[in-house]
């Protein structure tokens, strides 16, 4: 009797493993009739995601590279190290703001509005949700998951900006800067250009000061740099501020996206 019970327990353990792994072959050969009844659960294929590049028209002037600085203001607080450098050095930049960040940072918003010659404010979404119209995870963040949710993320961000006294945005950059092609088409149909980039300055604000400074300093004529202005406790902000001052001293021409012609891949600006 004990042998029969042990054999039955062994069989049940292996069948349970087969259900968990979705691999019918994990069921022993002796359980042939049972394995015929077990089929792996269908798995939805992950959407193909793209991370578009963006370049601007070059200056083609030796020693005076033209660079577009773009900053994401996702959540959290304003990084005064970066903002004070931009204002003090009179360096123009394009800031992508979420509705959440605007609500938490009225002083930074006032600074932007007081310096319209420096800051172009554009749409980073309502709740910082990846603009992917099928369910998936992007860097652990749940995507919008449907065309309707993508539209809400875009429209909700724009509505918050207008309500805060910001001109209606023309550019959109989604959380994580990754999209599926159908979502790109949907956002473009809403009248937006989608802002990719060509230089990742701060690795999502997770890099150290020295490597951040080095990355931004490597920007060349026609590059679009992405960094973050919402993590004042991260070391990356120190590197951003240092790189900006150094680039200006070298004669770099800084422009906002609204001030120059651009070219984006994956039909993000066509």
mmCIF file of N, CA and C in Angstrom, residues 77-155:
data_model
loop_
_atom_site.group_PDB
_atom_site.id
_atom_site.type_symbol
_atom_site.label_atom_id
_atom_site.label_comp_id
_atom_site.label_asym_id
_atom_site.label_seq_id
_atom_site.Cartn_x
_atom_site.Cartn_y
_atom_site.Cartn_z
ATOM 1 N N UNK A 77 10.556 65.270 -7.417
ATOM 2 C CA UNK A 77 10.738 66.707 -7.239
ATOM 3 C C UNK A 77 11.624 67.287 -8.339
ATOM 4 N N UNK A 78 11.730 68.600 -8.350
ATOM 5 C CA UNK A 78 12.570 69.281 -9.335
ATOM 6 C C UNK A 78 14.036 69.246 -8.894
ATOM 7 N N UNK A 79 14.914 69.038 -9.848
ATOM 8 C CA UNK A 79 16.354 69.023 -9.571
ATOM 9 C C UNK A 79 16.893 70.439 -9.772
ATOM 10 N N UNK A 80 17.065 71.156 -8.666
ATOM 11 C CA UNK A 80 17.498 72.551 -8.731
ATOM 12 C C UNK A 80 18.919 72.679 -9.271
ATOM 13 N N UNK A 81 19.736 71.640 -9.127
ATOM 14 C CA UNK A 81 21.097 71.704 -9.668
ATOM 15 C C UNK A 81 21.067 71.920 -11.174
ATOM 16 N N UNK A 82 20.160 71.224 -11.842
ATOM 17 C CA UNK A 82 20.059 71.337 -13.297
ATOM 18 C C UNK A 82 19.333 72.612 -13.690
ATOM 19 N N UNK A 83 18.203 72.887 -13.053
ATOM 20 C CA UNK A 83 17.411 74.061 -13.422
ATOM 21 C C UNK A 83 18.191 75.355 -13.203
ATOM 22 N N UNK A 84 18.898 75.442 -12.099
ATOM 23 C CA UNK A 84 19.660 76.667 -11.834
ATOM 24 C C UNK A 84 20.776 76.852 -12.854
ATOM 25 N N UNK A 85 21.376 75.751 -13.299
ATOM 26 C CA UNK A 85 22.414 75.844 -14.325
ATOM 27 C C UNK A 85 21.829 76.322 -15.652
ATOM 28 N N UNK A 86 20.686 75.789 -16.025
ATOM 29 C CA UNK A 86 20.045 76.204 -17.274
ATOM 30 C C UNK A 86 19.719 77.696 -17.254
ATOM 31 N N UNK A 87 19.197 78.168 -16.123
ATOM 32 C CA UNK A 87 18.828 79.580 -16.028
ATOM 33 C C UNK A 87 20.069 80.466 -15.956
ATOM 34 N N UNK A 88 21.014 80.100 -15.123
ATOM 35 C CA UNK A 88 22.216 80.923 -14.949
ATOM 36 C C UNK A 88 23.018 81.037 -16.249
ATOM 37 N N UNK A 89 23.147 79.920 -16.959
ATOM 38 C CA UNK A 89 23.926 79.908 -18.191
ATOM 39 C C UNK A 89 23.089 80.281 -19.419
ATOM 40 N N UNK A 90 21.775 80.517 -19.208
ATOM 41 C CA UNK A 90 20.849 80.855 -20.295
ATOM 42 C C UNK A 90 20.903 79.799 -21.400
ATOM 43 N N UNK A 91 20.741 78.553 -20.981
ATOM 44 C CA UNK A 91 20.766 77.408 -21.897
ATOM 45 C C UNK A 91 19.331 76.959 -22.154
ATOM 46 N N UNK A 92 18.855 77.019 -23.386
ATOM 47 C CA UNK A 92 17.486 76.573 -23.688
ATOM 48 C C UNK A 92 17.367 75.057 -23.666
ATOM 49 N N UNK A 93 16.180 74.568 -23.329
ATOM 50 C CA UNK A 93 15.956 73.126 -23.247
ATOM 51 C C UNK A 93 14.470 72.835 -23.418
ATOM 52 N N UNK A 94 14.173 71.604 -23.801
ATOM 53 C CA UNK A 94 12.796 71.125 -23.919
ATOM 54 C C UNK A 94 12.525 70.204 -22.737
ATOM 55 N N UNK A 95 11.482 70.507 -21.971
ATOM 56 C CA UNK A 95 11.151 69.749 -20.771
ATOM 57 C C UNK A 95 9.856 68.982 -21.008
ATOM 58 N N UNK A 96 9.894 67.670 -20.846
ATOM 59 C CA UNK A 96 8.709 66.826 -20.978
ATOM 60 C C UNK A 96 8.148 66.567 -19.588
ATOM 61 N N UNK A 97 6.947 67.073 -19.333
ATOM 62 C CA UNK A 97 6.378 67.026 -17.995
ATOM 63 C C UNK A 97 5.161 66.098 -17.948
ATOM 64 N N UNK A 98 5.013 65.396 -16.828
ATOM 65 C CA UNK A 98 3.795 64.628 -16.581
ATOM 66 C C UNK A 98 2.837 65.470 -15.739
ATOM 67 N N UNK A 99 1.565 65.086 -15.788
ATOM 68 C CA UNK A 99 0.574 65.762 -14.954
ATOM 69 C C UNK A 99 0.939 65.611 -13.479
ATOM 70 N N UNK A 100 1.439 64.449 -13.098
ATOM 71 C CA UNK A 100 1.810 64.200 -11.702
ATOM 72 C C UNK A 100 2.912 65.144 -11.243
ATOM 73 N N UNK A 101 3.919 65.301 -12.084
ATOM 74 C CA UNK A 101 5.053 66.148 -11.703
ATOM 75 C C UNK A 101 4.628 67.603 -11.608
ATOM 76 N N UNK A 102 3.809 68.061 -12.533
ATOM 77 C CA UNK A 102 3.338 69.445 -12.491
ATOM 78 C C UNK A 102 2.626 69.744 -11.178
ATOM 79 N N UNK A 103 1.815 68.807 -10.748
ATOM 80 C CA UNK A 103 1.030 69.009 -9.526
ATOM 81 C C UNK A 103 1.928 69.144 -8.304
ATOM 82 N N UNK A 104 3.053 68.442 -8.313
ATOM 83 C CA UNK A 104 3.930 68.422 -7.138
ATOM 84 C C UNK A 104 4.985 69.520 -7.161
ATOM 85 N N UNK A 105 5.141 70.214 -8.278
ATOM 86 C CA UNK A 105 6.256 71.153 -8.400
ATOM 87 C C UNK A 105 5.813 72.516 -8.936
ATOM 88 N N UNK A 106 4.960 73.235 -8.202
ATOM 89 C CA UNK A 106 4.490 74.534 -8.675
ATOM 90 C C UNK A 106 5.600 75.575 -8.819
ATOM 91 N N UNK A 107 6.622 75.509 -7.966
ATOM 92 C CA UNK A 107 7.710 76.487 -8.050
ATOM 93 C C UNK A 107 8.505 76.308 -9.341
ATOM 94 N N UNK A 108 8.756 75.050 -9.710
ATOM 95 C CA UNK A 108 9.474 74.795 -10.961
ATOM 96 C C UNK A 108 8.637 75.228 -12.156
ATOM 97 N N UNK A 109 7.335 74.977 -12.098
ATOM 98 C CA UNK A 109 6.449 75.417 -13.178
ATOM 99 C C UNK A 109 6.510 76.935 -13.327
ATOM 100 N N UNK A 110 6.483 77.648 -12.215
ATOM 101 C CA UNK A 110 6.569 79.103 -12.272
ATOM 102 C C UNK A 110 7.878 79.547 -12.916
ATOM 103 N N UNK A 111 8.969 78.851 -12.593
ATOM 104 C CA UNK A 111 10.269 79.168 -13.190
ATOM 105 C C UNK A 111 10.221 78.985 -14.703
ATOM 106 N N UNK A 112 9.620 77.902 -15.144
ATOM 107 C CA UNK A 112 9.507 77.658 -16.582
ATOM 108 C C UNK A 112 8.717 78.777 -17.269
ATOM 109 N N UNK A 113 7.591 79.112 -16.684
ATOM 110 C CA UNK A 113 6.721 80.112 -17.302
ATOM 111 C C UNK A 113 7.347 81.503 -17.280
ATOM 112 N N UNK A 114 8.235 81.754 -16.316
ATOM 113 C CA UNK A 114 8.919 83.046 -16.242
ATOM 114 C C UNK A 114 10.064 83.149 -17.253
ATOM 115 N N UNK A 115 10.443 82.027 -17.844
ATOM 116 C CA UNK A 115 11.561 82.012 -18.802
ATOM 117 C C UNK A 115 11.140 81.336 -20.108
ATOM 118 N N UNK A 116 10.165 81.908 -20.818
ATOM 119 C CA UNK A 116 9.691 81.279 -22.052
ATOM 120 C C UNK A 116 10.729 81.238 -23.163
ATOM 121 N N UNK A 117 11.742 82.088 -23.064
ATOM 122 C CA UNK A 117 12.811 82.057 -24.063
ATOM 123 C C UNK A 117 13.739 80.863 -23.874
ATOM 124 N N UNK A 118 13.717 80.270 -22.683
ATOM 125 C CA UNK A 118 14.585 79.131 -22.383
ATOM 126 C C UNK A 118 13.861 77.800 -22.481
ATOM 127 N N UNK A 119 12.646 77.739 -21.952
ATOM 128 C CA UNK A 119 12.002 76.445 -21.755
ATOM 129 C C UNK A 119 10.824 76.216 -22.688
ATOM 130 N N UNK A 120 10.902 75.133 -23.420
ATOM 131 C CA UNK A 120 9.778 74.617 -24.191
ATOM 132 C C UNK A 120 9.203 73.451 -23.392
ATOM 133 N N UNK A 121 7.937 73.513 -23.047
ATOM 134 C CA UNK A 121 7.308 72.464 -22.250
ATOM 135 C C UNK A 121 6.469 71.565 -23.147
ATOM 136 N N UNK A 122 6.698 70.259 -23.034
ATOM 137 C CA UNK A 122 6.003 69.286 -23.868
ATOM 138 C C UNK A 122 5.455 68.145 -23.016
ATOM 139 N N UNK A 123 4.713 67.262 -23.652
ATOM 140 C CA UNK A 123 3.857 66.283 -22.981
ATOM 141 C C UNK A 123 4.591 64.969 -22.686
ATOM 142 N N UNK A 124 4.642 64.604 -21.400
ATOM 143 C CA UNK A 124 5.224 63.321 -20.986
ATOM 144 C C UNK A 124 4.155 62.375 -20.443
ATOM 145 N N UNK A 125 2.882 62.769 -20.610
ATOM 146 C CA UNK A 125 1.792 61.887 -20.215
ATOM 147 C C UNK A 125 1.135 62.269 -18.907
ATOM 148 N N UNK A 126 0.037 61.615 -18.643
ATOM 149 C CA UNK A 126 -0.730 61.899 -17.432
ATOM 150 C C UNK A 126 -0.149 61.208 -16.205
ATOM 151 N N UNK A 127 0.092 59.914 -16.306
ATOM 152 C CA UNK A 127 0.516 59.131 -15.142
ATOM 153 C C UNK A 127 1.822 58.380 -15.341
ATOM 154 N N UNK A 128 2.607 58.781 -16.375
ATOM 155 C CA UNK A 128 3.895 58.138 -16.647
ATOM 156 C C UNK A 128 3.725 56.647 -16.918
ATOM 157 N N UNK A 129 2.844 56.349 -17.875
ATOM 158 C CA UNK A 129 2.558 54.974 -18.285
ATOM 159 C C UNK A 129 3.109 54.760 -19.689
ATOM 160 N N UNK A 130 3.848 53.668 -19.945
ATOM 161 C CA UNK A 130 4.384 53.426 -21.289
ATOM 162 C C UNK A 130 3.287 53.427 -22.354
ATOM 163 N N UNK A 131 3.523 54.132 -23.433
ATOM 164 C CA UNK A 131 2.546 54.255 -24.510
ATOM 165 C C UNK A 131 2.631 53.041 -25.432
ATOM 166 N N UNK A 132 2.174 51.925 -24.915
ATOM 167 C CA UNK A 132 2.118 50.654 -25.644
ATOM 168 C C UNK A 132 0.684 50.171 -25.546
ATOM 169 N N UNK A 133 0.050 49.875 -26.678
ATOM 170 C CA UNK A 133 -1.393 49.629 -26.660
ATOM 171 C C UNK A 133 -1.786 48.164 -26.486
ATOM 172 N N UNK A 134 -0.844 47.320 -26.106
ATOM 173 C CA UNK A 134 -1.142 45.949 -25.710
ATOM 174 C C UNK A 134 -0.523 45.705 -24.336
ATOM 175 N N UNK A 135 -1.112 44.832 -23.518
ATOM 176 C CA UNK A 135 -0.594 44.629 -22.159
ATOM 177 C C UNK A 135 0.814 44.032 -22.166
ATOM 178 N N UNK A 136 1.721 44.653 -21.444
ATOM 179 C CA UNK A 136 3.082 44.149 -21.285
ATOM 180 C C UNK A 136 3.745 44.944 -20.167
ATOM 181 N N UNK A 137 4.952 44.555 -19.823
ATOM 182 C CA UNK A 137 5.753 45.300 -18.867
ATOM 183 C C UNK A 137 6.955 45.890 -19.577
ATOM 184 N N UNK A 138 7.261 47.138 -19.297
ATOM 185 C CA UNK A 138 8.443 47.789 -19.852
ATOM 186 C C UNK A 138 9.275 48.275 -18.673
ATOM 187 N N UNK A 139 10.450 47.662 -18.478
ATOM 188 C CA UNK A 139 11.270 47.956 -17.302
ATOM 189 C C UNK A 139 10.457 47.794 -16.021
ATOM 190 N N UNK A 140 9.550 46.825 -16.021
ATOM 191 C CA UNK A 140 8.751 46.556 -14.839
ATOM 192 C C UNK A 140 7.527 47.444 -14.679
ATOM 193 N N UNK A 141 7.301 48.361 -15.627
ATOM 194 C CA UNK A 141 6.150 49.262 -15.558
ATOM 195 C C UNK A 141 5.061 48.733 -16.486
ATOM 196 N N UNK A 142 3.838 48.603 -15.989
ATOM 197 C CA UNK A 142 2.739 48.117 -16.817
ATOM 198 C C UNK A 142 2.401 49.130 -17.903
ATOM 199 N N UNK A 143 2.248 48.640 -19.124
ATOM 200 C CA UNK A 143 1.932 49.517 -20.245
ATOM 201 C C UNK A 143 0.494 50.002 -20.175
ATOM 202 N N UNK A 144 0.156 50.955 -21.024
ATOM 203 C CA UNK A 144 -1.229 51.434 -21.110
ATOM 204 C C UNK A 144 -2.162 50.270 -21.409
ATOM 205 N N UNK A 145 -1.785 49.437 -22.371
ATOM 206 C CA UNK A 145 -2.485 48.181 -22.583
ATOM 207 C C UNK A 145 -3.607 48.188 -23.596
ATOM 208 N N UNK A 146 -4.035 49.359 -24.066
ATOM 209 C CA UNK A 146 -5.094 49.436 -25.065
ATOM 210 C C UNK A 146 -4.989 50.778 -25.787
ATOM 211 N N UNK A 147 -5.550 50.881 -27.000
ATOM 212 C CA UNK A 147 -5.538 52.178 -27.690
ATOM 213 C C UNK A 147 -6.238 53.269 -26.882
ATOM 214 N N UNK A 148 -7.328 52.899 -26.203
ATOM 215 C CA UNK A 148 -8.052 53.886 -25.405
ATOM 216 C C UNK A 148 -7.193 54.405 -24.250
ATOM 217 N N UNK A 149 -6.438 53.500 -23.627
ATOM 218 C CA UNK A 149 -5.587 53.903 -22.502
ATOM 219 C C UNK A 149 -4.408 54.755 -22.973
ATOM 220 N N UNK A 150 -3.872 54.451 -24.153
ATOM 221 C CA UNK A 150 -2.812 55.291 -24.716
ATOM 222 C C UNK A 150 -3.347 56.701 -24.940
ATOM 223 N N UNK A 151 -4.535 56.799 -25.529
ATOM 224 C CA UNK A 151 -5.135 58.113 -25.776
ATOM 225 C C UNK A 151 -5.351 58.870 -24.461
ATOM 226 N N UNK A 152 -5.799 58.182 -23.436
ATOM 227 C CA UNK A 152 -6.023 58.836 -22.144
ATOM 228 C C UNK A 152 -4.711 59.342 -21.562
ATOM 229 N N UNK A 153 -3.638 58.560 -21.691
ATOM 230 C CA UNK A 153 -2.342 58.985 -21.184
ATOM 231 C C UNK A 153 -1.874 60.255 -21.884
ATOM 232 N N UNK A 154 -2.059 60.307 -23.186
ATOM 233 C CA UNK A 154 -1.626 61.479 -23.955
ATOM 234 C C UNK A 154 -2.541 62.668 -23.681
ATOM 235 N N UNK A 155 -3.838 62.474 -23.811
ATOM 236 C CA UNK A 155 -4.778 63.580 -23.635
ATOM 237 C C UNK A 155 -4.798 64.090 -22.192
#
